[in-house]
Coordinates of C-alpha atoms in Angstrom, one line a residue:
M22 CA 1.3 -23.8 198.0
T23 CA -0.1 -26.3 195.8
H24 CA 2.0 -29.6 194.5
T25 CA 3.3 -29.2 191.2
T26 CA 5.7 -31.5 189.1
A27 CA 6.3 -29.8 186.0
P28 CA 9.4 -30.4 184.5
P29 CA 12.0 -28.0 183.9
R30 CA 12.3 -25.8 180.6
T31 CA 16.0 -26.2 178.5
A32 CA 16.4 -22.3 178.1
P33 CA 15.6 -19.5 180.0
A34 CA 13.9 -17.4 178.9
A35 CA 14.6 -13.5 177.5
P36 CA 13.0 -10.4 178.9
A37 CA 9.8 -9.8 176.3
T38 CA 9.5 -6.1 174.9
A39 CA 6.4 -4.2 173.2
G40 CA 4.9 -6.4 170.9
W41 CA 7.0 -9.4 171.1
T42 CA 6.7 -12.4 173.5
A43 CA 10.2 -15.1 174.4
C44 CA 10.1 -18.4 173.7
P45 CA 10.4 -20.0 176.9
Q46 CA 11.9 -22.9 175.4
C47 CA 14.4 -21.6 172.9
G48 CA 13.9 -17.6 174.3
W49 CA 13.4 -16.4 170.3
L50 CA 11.4 -13.5 170.6
V51 CA 8.6 -13.8 168.8
Y52 CA 6.0 -11.2 167.4
R53 CA 3.2 -11.6 169.6
K54 CA 0.3 -11.9 166.5
R55 CA 2.5 -14.2 165.0
L56 CA 2.7 -16.4 167.5
D57 CA -1.4 -15.7 168.1
R58 CA -1.6 -16.7 164.1
N59 CA 0.8 -20.0 164.9
L60 CA -1.6 -20.8 167.8
Q61 CA 1.1 -20.4 170.3
V62 CA 3.5 -22.3 169.0
C63 CA 7.0 -21.2 168.5
P64 CA 7.8 -20.5 164.8
E65 CA 11.6 -21.5 165.5
C66 CA 11.6 -24.0 167.8
D67 CA 8.3 -25.7 167.9
H68 CA 7.6 -25.7 171.4
H69 CA 3.8 -25.6 172.6
L70 CA 3.2 -22.6 174.6
R71 CA 0.6 -23.2 177.2
L72 CA -2.9 -21.9 177.0
P73 CA -5.6 -21.2 178.9
A74 CA -8.7 -22.6 179.3
R75 CA -11.1 -20.7 177.2
A76 CA -7.5 -20.3 174.1
R77 CA -7.9 -24.1 174.1
I78 CA -12.3 -23.9 174.1
D79 CA -11.8 -21.5 171.3
L80 CA -9.3 -23.7 169.7
L81 CA -11.5 -27.0 169.7
A82 CA -15.3 -25.8 169.7
D83 CA -17.0 -25.1 166.8
P84 CA -17.3 -21.0 166.3
D85 CA -20.0 -19.7 169.5
S86 CA -21.1 -23.1 170.3
F87 CA -19.9 -23.6 173.8
A88 CA -22.5 -23.0 176.6
E89 CA -20.5 -23.1 180.0
A90 CA -21.8 -25.5 182.8
S91 CA -23.1 -23.7 185.9
F92 CA -22.5 -25.1 189.6
A93 CA -23.5 -24.7 192.6
P94 CA -21.3 -23.2 195.6
H95 CA -19.5 -25.4 197.6
P96 CA -17.3 -24.9 200.4
A97 CA -13.9 -24.0 199.5
D98 CA -11.4 -24.8 202.6
P99 CA -12.7 -27.9 204.1
L100 CA -9.5 -28.1 205.8
S101 CA -9.0 -24.5 206.8
F102 CA -5.2 -24.9 205.4
T103 CA -2.7 -22.2 206.1
D104 CA 0.9 -22.7 205.6
L105 CA 2.8 -19.3 204.6
R106 CA -0.6 -17.6 203.7
D107 CA -4.4 -18.4 204.0
Y108 CA -5.7 -20.8 201.2
R109 CA -8.8 -19.0 200.5
G110 CA -6.5 -15.9 200.2
R111 CA -4.8 -18.1 197.2
L112 CA -7.5 -19.4 195.6
R113 CA -8.8 -15.7 195.4
D114 CA -5.4 -15.1 194.0
A115 CA -5.7 -17.8 191.2
A116 CA -9.1 -16.7 190.1
T117 CA -8.1 -13.0 190.2
R118 CA -4.5 -13.9 187.7
S119 CA -6.6 -17.2 185.2
A120 CA -10.2 -14.8 185.5
E121 CA -11.9 -18.4 186.3
E122 CA -13.4 -19.6 188.9
E123 CA -11.6 -23.3 188.8
A124 CA -9.2 -25.1 187.6
V125 CA -11.6 -26.8 185.3
V126 CA -13.8 -25.3 183.2
V127 CA -17.0 -27.5 181.6
G128 CA -19.7 -27.1 179.2
T129 CA -21.2 -28.1 176.2
A130 CA -20.1 -27.6 172.3
A131 CA -20.5 -28.7 169.0
I132 CA -17.2 -29.8 167.1
G133 CA -16.9 -30.6 163.2
G134 CA -21.1 -29.9 164.3
T135 CA -21.4 -33.2 166.3
E136 CA -22.4 -32.0 170.2
A137 CA -20.1 -33.1 173.0
V138 CA -19.5 -32.3 176.3
L139 CA -16.2 -30.4 177.5
A140 CA -13.9 -30.2 180.4
V141 CA -10.8 -28.2 179.8
M142 CA -8.1 -27.0 183.0
D143 CA -6.3 -24.1 183.2
F144 CA -3.0 -24.5 184.4
G145 CA -3.1 -20.8 185.3
F146 CA -5.2 -21.4 188.5
L147 CA -3.4 -23.0 190.9
G148 CA -1.2 -25.0 188.3
G149 CA -4.8 -26.8 187.5
S150 CA -4.1 -28.8 190.8
M151 CA -6.9 -31.1 191.6
G152 CA -8.6 -30.7 195.0
V153 CA -12.4 -31.6 195.4
E154 CA -14.1 -28.7 193.0
V155 CA -12.2 -30.0 190.1
G156 CA -13.4 -33.5 191.0
R157 CA -17.1 -32.3 191.3
R158 CA -16.7 -30.4 188.2
V159 CA -14.6 -33.7 185.8
S160 CA -17.3 -36.4 187.6
G161 CA -20.1 -33.9 186.0
A162 CA -19.0 -33.6 183.5
A163 CA -18.5 -37.3 183.0
G164 CA -22.7 -37.1 184.6
L165 CA -24.0 -34.8 181.7
A166 CA -22.1 -36.4 179.2
L167 CA -24.3 -39.9 180.5
E168 CA -27.3 -38.0 180.9
R169 CA -27.4 -36.7 177.5
G170 CA -25.7 -39.8 176.1
L171 CA -22.5 -37.4 174.4
P172 CA -19.1 -37.7 174.0
L173 CA -16.7 -36.7 177.0
V174 CA -13.6 -34.6 175.8
T175 CA -11.6 -33.7 178.4
V176 CA -8.6 -30.8 177.7
C177 CA -6.0 -32.2 181.0
A178 CA -3.1 -29.7 181.9
S179 CA -1.8 -30.3 186.0
G180 CA 0.5 -30.6 188.3
G181 CA -1.6 -33.1 190.6
A182 CA -3.6 -33.4 193.6
R183 CA -4.0 -30.1 195.9
M184 CA -2.3 -30.6 199.2
Q185 CA -4.5 -27.8 200.7
E186 CA -6.6 -30.2 201.1
G187 CA -5.3 -33.0 201.9
V188 CA -6.7 -36.9 201.3
L189 CA -9.8 -35.2 200.4
S190 CA -7.8 -34.3 196.9
L191 CA -6.6 -37.8 197.0
F192 CA -9.7 -39.1 196.7
Q193 CA -11.1 -37.2 193.7
M194 CA -8.5 -39.2 191.4
A195 CA -11.7 -42.9 192.3
R196 CA -14.3 -39.9 192.0
T197 CA -13.7 -39.1 188.7
A198 CA -11.9 -42.8 187.6
Q199 CA -15.2 -44.1 188.4
A200 CA -17.3 -41.6 186.7
F201 CA -14.8 -42.6 183.5
A202 CA -15.6 -46.0 183.7
R203 CA -19.7 -45.1 183.9
L204 CA -19.0 -43.3 180.6
R205 CA -17.5 -46.7 179.1
E206 CA -20.2 -49.1 180.7
A207 CA -22.6 -47.1 178.8
G208 CA -20.5 -47.3 175.2
L209 CA -20.1 -43.5 175.9
L210 CA -17.0 -42.3 173.6
S211 CA -14.2 -40.1 176.0
V212 CA -11.2 -38.5 174.6
C213 CA -8.5 -37.3 177.2
V214 CA -5.9 -34.5 175.4
L215 CA -2.8 -34.7 177.7
T216 CA -1.0 -31.2 177.2
D217 CA 1.8 -29.5 179.2
P218 CA 2.2 -30.8 181.9
T219 CA 0.2 -33.5 183.3
Y220 CA 0.8 -35.3 186.2
G221 CA 0.7 -37.2 189.7
G222 CA -3.3 -37.2 190.3
V223 CA -4.4 -36.7 187.0
S224 CA -2.3 -38.6 185.1
A225 CA -3.1 -41.8 187.2
S226 CA -6.8 -41.0 187.2
F227 CA -9.5 -40.0 184.4
A228 CA -6.7 -38.1 181.8
T229 CA -5.7 -41.7 181.5
L230 CA -8.5 -43.2 181.3
G231 CA -10.2 -42.0 178.3
S232 CA -11.4 -44.4 175.2
V233 CA -8.9 -42.7 172.8
V234 CA -5.8 -40.8 175.0
V235 CA -4.0 -38.3 173.1
A236 CA -0.6 -36.4 173.7
E237 CA -0.3 -32.8 172.3
Q238 CA 3.4 -32.3 171.0
G239 CA 5.9 -31.6 173.2
A240 CA 3.8 -32.4 176.0
H241 CA 5.3 -34.0 179.3
V242 CA 3.1 -36.4 180.6
G243 CA 4.0 -39.2 184.2
F244 CA 3.0 -39.8 187.7
A245 CA 6.1 -38.7 189.4
G246 CA 7.7 -35.4 187.8
P247 CA 11.4 -35.9 186.6
R248 CA 12.8 -34.0 189.7
V249 CA 11.0 -35.9 191.9
V250 CA 12.6 -39.1 190.3
Q251 CA 15.8 -37.8 190.4
E252 CA 15.4 -36.5 193.6
T253 CA 14.3 -40.0 195.4
I254 CA 15.9 -42.6 193.9
R255 CA 18.7 -40.5 192.2
A256 CA 17.7 -42.4 188.1
E257 CA 19.8 -41.5 185.6
L258 CA 16.6 -40.3 183.6
P259 CA 16.7 -41.8 179.4
P260 CA 16.1 -39.2 177.1
G261 CA 13.5 -37.8 176.2
F262 CA 11.7 -39.0 179.9
Q263 CA 8.0 -38.4 180.1
T264 CA 7.5 -36.7 176.6
A265 CA 4.6 -36.9 174.3
D266 CA 7.3 -38.7 172.2
F267 CA 8.1 -41.0 175.0
L268 CA 4.7 -42.0 175.9
L269 CA 3.8 -43.1 172.3
G270 CA 7.3 -44.7 172.3
H271 CA 6.3 -47.1 174.8
G272 CA 2.2 -47.2 173.7
L273 CA 0.8 -45.5 176.8
V274 CA -0.9 -43.0 174.2
D275 CA -3.0 -43.8 170.8
R276 CA -1.3 -40.3 169.4
V277 CA 1.0 -37.0 169.3
E278 CA -1.1 -34.5 167.7
S279 CA 0.2 -30.9 166.8
R280 CA -1.9 -28.0 168.1
A281 CA -3.1 -27.7 164.9
E282 CA -4.0 -31.2 164.0
L283 CA -6.0 -31.5 167.0
R284 CA -8.9 -30.2 166.7
P285 CA -9.7 -32.7 163.0
L286 CA -8.9 -35.4 165.0
L287 CA -11.5 -34.9 166.9
V288 CA -13.6 -34.2 164.3
R289 CA -12.8 -37.6 162.7
L290 CA -12.9 -39.6 165.8
L291 CA -16.5 -38.2 167.3
A292 CA -18.0 -38.2 163.4
L293 CA -16.8 -42.0 163.6
H294 CA -18.3 -43.1 166.7
T295 CA -21.3 -41.2 166.6
A296 CA -22.1 -41.6 162.9
G297 CA -25.6 -42.5 161.7
G298 CA -28.3 -44.0 159.7
S299 CA -27.4 -47.3 157.4
P300 CA -24.4 -48.2 156.2
A301 CA -24.4 -47.6 152.3
A302 CA -25.4 -50.9 150.5
A303 CA -22.8 -53.9 150.0
G304 CA -23.2 -53.2 145.4
G305 CA -23.3 -56.8 145.5
A306 CA -21.1 -60.0 145.8
A307 CA -18.3 -58.7 143.7
G308 CA -15.0 -60.0 145.0
A309 CA -16.3 -62.7 146.8
A310 CA -16.3 -66.7 144.9
D311 CA -18.0 -68.9 145.4
D312 CA -15.9 -71.5 143.2
V313 CA -13.0 -72.4 144.7
P314 CA -9.7 -71.7 142.6
T315 CA -8.1 -74.9 142.2
G316 CA -4.5 -76.1 140.5
T317 CA -2.2 -73.5 141.6
D318 CA 1.0 -75.5 142.7
P319 CA 0.8 -74.6 146.8
W320 CA 4.4 -73.0 146.5
D321 CA 3.5 -71.1 143.8
V322 CA 1.4 -70.0 146.4
V323 CA 3.7 -69.3 149.5
Q324 CA 6.2 -67.2 147.5
G325 CA 3.1 -65.3 146.0
A326 CA 1.9 -64.7 149.3
R327 CA 5.1 -63.4 150.5
A328 CA 5.8 -60.5 147.7
T329 CA 7.2 -58.1 148.8
D330 CA 5.5 -56.3 147.0
R331 CA 2.1 -57.4 147.6
P332 CA 0.0 -54.6 149.5
T333 CA -0.4 -54.8 153.0
T334 CA -2.5 -53.9 155.8
L335 CA -1.7 -49.7 156.1
D336 CA -1.9 -50.1 151.5
Y337 CA -5.6 -51.8 152.2
L338 CA -7.0 -49.0 154.9
H339 CA -6.0 -46.5 152.7
T340 CA -7.7 -47.9 149.0
A341 CA -10.4 -50.2 150.5
F342 CA -11.5 -48.2 153.6
D343 CA -12.8 -44.5 153.4
D344 CA -11.0 -43.0 156.4
F345 CA -9.0 -44.4 159.2
V346 CA -7.9 -42.6 162.3
E347 CA -4.7 -45.1 163.6
L348 CA -4.7 -45.7 167.1
H349 CA -1.4 -47.0 169.1
G350 CA 0.2 -48.5 172.0
D351 CA -0.9 -51.9 174.7
R352 CA -1.1 -49.0 177.5
A353 CA 1.6 -51.0 179.5
F354 CA 4.4 -51.0 177.9
A355 CA 5.3 -50.7 174.1
D356 CA 3.1 -49.8 170.4
D357 CA 4.4 -52.3 168.5
P358 CA 4.1 -51.4 164.7
A359 CA 4.3 -54.4 163.6
V360 CA 0.2 -54.8 164.4
V361 CA -1.7 -51.5 163.5
G362 CA -4.7 -51.2 164.6
G363 CA -7.3 -48.6 164.9
V364 CA -11.2 -46.9 163.9
A365 CA -12.3 -46.7 160.4
S366 CA -15.2 -46.2 158.4
I367 CA -16.2 -48.2 155.4
G368 CA -19.7 -48.1 153.5
G369 CA -21.4 -45.1 156.0
R370 CA -20.3 -48.2 158.6
T371 CA -18.0 -47.9 161.6
V372 CA -15.5 -50.1 162.3
V373 CA -12.4 -51.5 163.9
V374 CA -9.3 -53.0 162.3
V375 CA -6.6 -54.6 163.3
G376 CA -3.6 -55.8 161.6
H377 CA -0.6 -57.6 160.5
Q378 CA 1.8 -54.4 159.3
K379 CA 5.2 -55.9 157.0
G380 CA 6.6 -52.7 155.0
H381 CA 7.4 -53.1 151.7
T382 CA 11.1 -52.3 151.6
V383 CA 13.5 -53.5 153.7
R384 CA 13.9 -50.5 156.1
E385 CA 10.7 -50.9 156.5
R386 CA 10.0 -54.3 157.3
V387 CA 12.7 -54.2 160.0
A388 CA 11.4 -51.3 161.2
R389 CA 7.8 -53.7 161.3
N390 CA 9.7 -56.8 162.4
F391 CA 8.7 -58.6 159.5
G392 CA 5.2 -58.3 160.0
M393 CA 5.6 -60.5 163.7
P394 CA 4.4 -59.3 166.7
H395 CA 5.3 -59.1 170.0
P396 CA 3.4 -59.5 173.2
E397 CA 2.4 -56.0 173.0
G398 CA 1.4 -56.2 169.6
Y399 CA -1.5 -58.3 170.8
R400 CA -2.3 -56.9 173.8
K401 CA -2.7 -53.6 171.4
A402 CA -4.8 -55.4 169.4
M403 CA -6.8 -56.7 173.2
R404 CA -7.4 -53.5 173.6
L405 CA -9.3 -52.6 170.4
L406 CA -11.1 -55.5 170.8
D407 CA -12.4 -53.8 173.7
H408 CA -13.3 -50.1 172.0
A409 CA -15.2 -52.2 169.7
E410 CA -16.8 -53.5 172.2
A411 CA -17.6 -51.2 174.1
F412 CA -19.0 -48.6 170.9
G413 CA -21.1 -52.4 169.7
L414 CA -18.1 -51.7 166.0
P415 CA -17.9 -54.8 164.2
V416 CA -14.4 -55.7 163.7
V417 CA -12.5 -56.8 160.5
T418 CA -8.7 -57.7 161.1
L419 CA -6.2 -58.1 158.3
V420 CA -3.8 -61.2 158.5
D421 CA 0.1 -61.4 156.7
T422 CA 2.2 -62.4 159.3
P423 CA 5.6 -65.8 159.2
G424 CA 3.8 -66.1 163.2
A425 CA 4.6 -64.3 166.3
H426 CA 7.9 -63.0 167.4
P427 CA 9.7 -65.8 169.2
G428 CA 12.7 -64.2 170.8
P429 CA 14.1 -64.4 174.2
E430 CA 12.3 -60.6 175.4
A431 CA 8.7 -62.0 173.8
E432 CA 9.1 -65.3 176.3
E433 CA 10.1 -63.3 178.8
R434 CA 6.7 -60.9 178.2
G435 CA 4.5 -63.7 177.8
Q436 CA 3.8 -64.4 174.8
A437 CA 2.4 -67.4 175.0
H438 CA -0.4 -65.6 177.3
A439 CA -0.6 -62.3 175.2
I440 CA -2.3 -65.1 172.2
A441 CA -4.4 -66.8 174.3
D442 CA -5.9 -64.2 175.7
I443 CA -6.9 -62.8 172.5
I444 CA -8.0 -65.7 170.9
M445 CA -10.5 -66.3 173.9
R446 CA -11.8 -62.4 174.0
S447 CA -12.4 -62.8 170.2
S448 CA -14.1 -66.3 170.5
R449 CA -16.5 -64.9 173.0
L450 CA -16.9 -60.7 171.7
R451 CA -20.0 -59.8 170.9
V452 CA -19.8 -58.5 168.1
P453 CA -19.5 -59.2 164.3
V454 CA -15.7 -60.7 163.4
V455 CA -14.4 -60.9 159.8
S456 CA -11.2 -62.0 159.3
V457 CA -9.1 -62.2 155.8
V458 CA -5.7 -63.5 155.4
T459 CA -4.4 -61.6 152.7
G460 CA -0.8 -62.8 152.7
E461 CA 0.7 -65.7 154.8
G462 CA -0.9 -67.0 157.9
G463 CA 1.9 -68.5 160.0
S464 CA 1.0 -70.3 162.9
G465 CA -0.8 -69.4 166.1
G466 CA 0.0 -65.7 165.4
A467 CA -1.8 -65.6 162.7
L468 CA -4.9 -67.6 164.8
A469 CA -4.4 -64.9 167.2
L470 CA -6.1 -62.4 164.3
C471 CA -8.2 -65.1 162.9
T472 CA -11.0 -66.0 165.2
S473 CA -14.3 -64.8 163.4
D474 CA -17.7 -65.4 162.2
R475 CA -15.9 -65.1 158.9
L476 CA -12.7 -66.1 158.1
L477 CA -11.7 -64.6 154.0
V478 CA -9.2 -65.5 152.4
M479 CA -7.4 -64.1 149.4
E480 CA -6.8 -66.0 146.4
N481 CA -3.0 -66.2 146.7
A482 CA -3.1 -67.1 149.9
F483 CA -2.4 -69.1 153.0
L484 CA -2.4 -69.9 156.6
S485 CA -0.6 -73.2 158.1
V486 CA 0.3 -74.4 161.6
I487 CA 3.8 -73.6 160.5
S488 CA 6.1 -72.4 157.3
P489 CA 6.8 -75.1 154.6
E490 CA 10.7 -74.4 155.8
G491 CA 9.7 -74.9 158.8
C492 CA 7.9 -78.8 158.4
A493 CA 10.4 -79.6 156.1
A494 CA 13.3 -79.5 158.8
I495 CA 12.0 -81.2 161.0
L496 CA 10.0 -83.8 158.8
W497 CA 12.4 -84.2 156.3
R498 CA 15.8 -82.8 158.1
T499 CA 16.4 -80.2 155.7
A500 CA 14.8 -76.9 154.4
A501 CA 15.1 -77.6 151.4
A502 CA 12.3 -79.1 151.2
A503 CA 9.7 -76.5 152.2
P504 CA 8.0 -77.1 148.5
L505 CA 7.0 -80.8 149.0
A506 CA 5.8 -79.6 152.9
A507 CA 4.3 -76.9 151.3
R508 CA 2.0 -79.5 148.7
A509 CA 1.8 -81.9 151.3
M510 CA 0.4 -79.6 154.0
R511 CA -2.2 -78.2 151.0
L512 CA -1.0 -74.5 151.0
G513 CA -3.6 -72.5 149.7
A514 CA -7.1 -70.9 149.6
A515 CA -9.1 -74.5 148.3
H516 CA -7.9 -76.2 151.2
L517 CA -8.9 -73.7 153.6
V518 CA -12.6 -73.1 152.0
E519 CA -12.7 -77.4 151.6
S520 CA -11.6 -77.9 155.2
G521 CA -14.6 -75.5 156.2
I522 CA -12.2 -73.7 157.9
A523 CA -12.6 -70.4 155.3
T524 CA -15.7 -69.3 154.6
G525 CA -15.1 -67.1 151.5
V526 CA -12.8 -66.5 148.9
V527 CA -11.1 -63.1 147.9
R528 CA -10.7 -63.4 144.1
E529 CA -7.0 -60.8 142.8
P530 CA -6.3 -59.6 140.1
A531 CA -4.5 -61.6 137.1
G532 CA -0.6 -61.5 138.7
G533 CA -2.0 -61.5 142.9
A534 CA -2.7 -58.4 144.4
Q535 CA 0.2 -56.7 144.0
A536 CA 0.2 -56.4 139.5
D537 CA -3.3 -54.2 141.0
P538 CA -3.6 -53.1 144.0
V539 CA -6.3 -51.0 143.5
A540 CA -8.2 -53.7 141.4
A541 CA -7.6 -55.9 144.5
A542 CA -8.6 -53.5 147.4
D543 CA -11.6 -52.9 145.3
A544 CA -12.6 -56.8 145.6
L545 CA -11.6 -56.3 149.5
R546 CA -14.1 -53.8 150.0
A547 CA -16.9 -55.0 148.1
A548 CA -15.8 -59.0 150.4
L549 CA -15.9 -56.5 153.4
L550 CA -19.2 -54.7 152.4
R551 CA -21.3 -57.9 151.5
E552 CA -20.1 -60.4 155.2
L553 CA -21.0 -57.0 157.2
A554 CA -24.4 -56.6 155.7
E555 CA -25.2 -60.3 156.4
L556 CA -23.5 -59.6 160.0
D557 CA -25.4 -56.5 160.2
G558 CA -28.5 -56.9 163.2
L559 CA -27.5 -59.8 164.1
D560 CA -28.3 -59.9 168.0
P561 CA -25.1 -60.9 170.6
D562 CA -26.5 -63.9 171.7
T563 CA -26.7 -65.5 168.2
L564 CA -23.7 -64.5 166.9
L565 CA -21.8 -66.3 169.7
T566 CA -24.2 -69.2 168.5
A567 CA -23.3 -69.2 165.8
R568 CA -19.5 -68.4 166.3
S569 CA -19.2 -71.4 168.8
R570 CA -20.7 -73.8 166.1
R571 CA -18.6 -72.6 163.5
L572 CA -15.3 -73.8 165.8
S573 CA -17.3 -76.6 166.9
L574 CA -16.8 -78.2 163.8
V575 CA -13.1 -77.4 162.4
G576 CA -12.0 -81.4 161.9
G577 CA -15.2 -83.0 161.8
G578 CA -15.9 -85.0 165.4
Q579 CA -18.1 -84.9 167.6
E580 CA -17.5 -82.3 170.3
R581 CA -18.9 -84.0 173.4
P582 CA -17.7 -87.0 174.5
V583 CA -19.9 -90.3 174.3
H584 CA -20.2 -91.1 178.6
P585 CA -19.7 -94.5 179.4
G586 CA -23.2 -95.0 180.6
G587 CA -24.3 -94.6 176.9
P588 CA -25.5 -91.7 174.6
G589 CA -27.0 -88.9 176.7
S590 CA -26.8 -90.3 179.5
W591 CA -25.0 -88.4 181.6
A592 CA -27.0 -88.9 185.1
A593 CA -25.2 -92.6 185.3
P594 CA -22.8 -93.2 187.7
I595 CA -19.2 -93.7 186.0
P596 CA -18.0 -96.8 187.5
L597 CA -15.1 -97.2 189.8
V598 CA -12.2 -99.5 188.7
R599 CA -10.7 -101.2 191.8
S600 CA -7.6 -102.7 191.3

């Protein structure tokens, strides 16, 4: 029999009657036409009923645009397998019930006018299990995308590997994984949509290897199903175990979407990653200032940068940018709400944006940990930098944090390693990076998002090695001396530009960005467009050389040590000194 690990339903289905269907989740009887209009989502409990492959294609693709790909015949029973019945008979029955040749349907289609390759699994065919033929077709879909330079969208629904094909089925995990690796190497977008259920060999291979991974609301996804977990290790499972929301909270998927929102999301993602044409002109240098603001007391700068009504990263993403699709999670442990990021468009150009997020109200700030990231926040940012480099997209970072979270749990999960890794990665990123300090920039937690080709600072923002209060507590022995510390460290835009750390200043409206958020967003947008336009077209080697030089000159001095043999005499032997 086919290996499936789908979770049990919470309520027995009531018997269906003519024209009515019982929801398998709540048992409510729903009029079938109403259920169809609602995309097979129960209007009573919002349970998403399972859809066959063809219904999925109709839901996602533009009308009449799907062209199915054909595959040459392949041996159907490689092991001549028989259990309680002949495997070939099971395959025939599955084909009859599902009206499909196999558990995946492959073809090309337009989604919102963008051509893509589709590979859609059908749970009705032996539980969507992956055997040799499924592996061949999924790999073939990736190969077709590679050949034609198209994005690949897969819709996954599977109980796991097909036991009737033994170890041959197992190795389809490696086969499909390498096919997705080739797409990534070629810089082609792959979007994996996880539906209910997605388990076993499919979840542990191509289903979770997409450039973007989206879970349909209510889907159950995991490696071992809940029954297997409980029967194997007798563990008590946490509430909502392996649900879509559980995955999102643990950083394992980028988004959770209702069925009705899947197509609009795909349309936006495909458009952002396949945008053609030249970006819009920068529209002049409005918003950037060559003259450096002076005369503002550093302590006033600190207070203004920390204002709770000052625009946040998400505020700017919804005002200074044209579109933004947020992507979540570090794909390993959690989704840190103190760091937000995703793919955005600005002036006809697609960019990856990453920034600290504080919030405005007390509740928002607590939920966002006051903009202080844990290691998983920096690892989410690292993943987004990789995404940008894979697709040749510029990076914009918005910096506004008191610093990295200093708690013991952050240390246990490698805070220092996470910060060091992202600084190193961004220093060698082969796409343009523009950073903007929009509020306070505290210590290495801020520097993690400041290693860039261009570093702008908003007029009333600052960047510091330590908070004024921390500096005062250490050197003045009292936090009350924070204003003195701020002045001694010369906090503010003027010092950053004069020292060569910042490359420009973004002017703010009178009273600060919080006094007129729309004007502040306009100024930020204009500055970003100018900087991106100036970096546009520079080849990666030129970018890396200039970035390296800029970083090496911070603080002045000679980077290469003078050899004892004299300037330039690197081949001279070092004298051995004996005691």
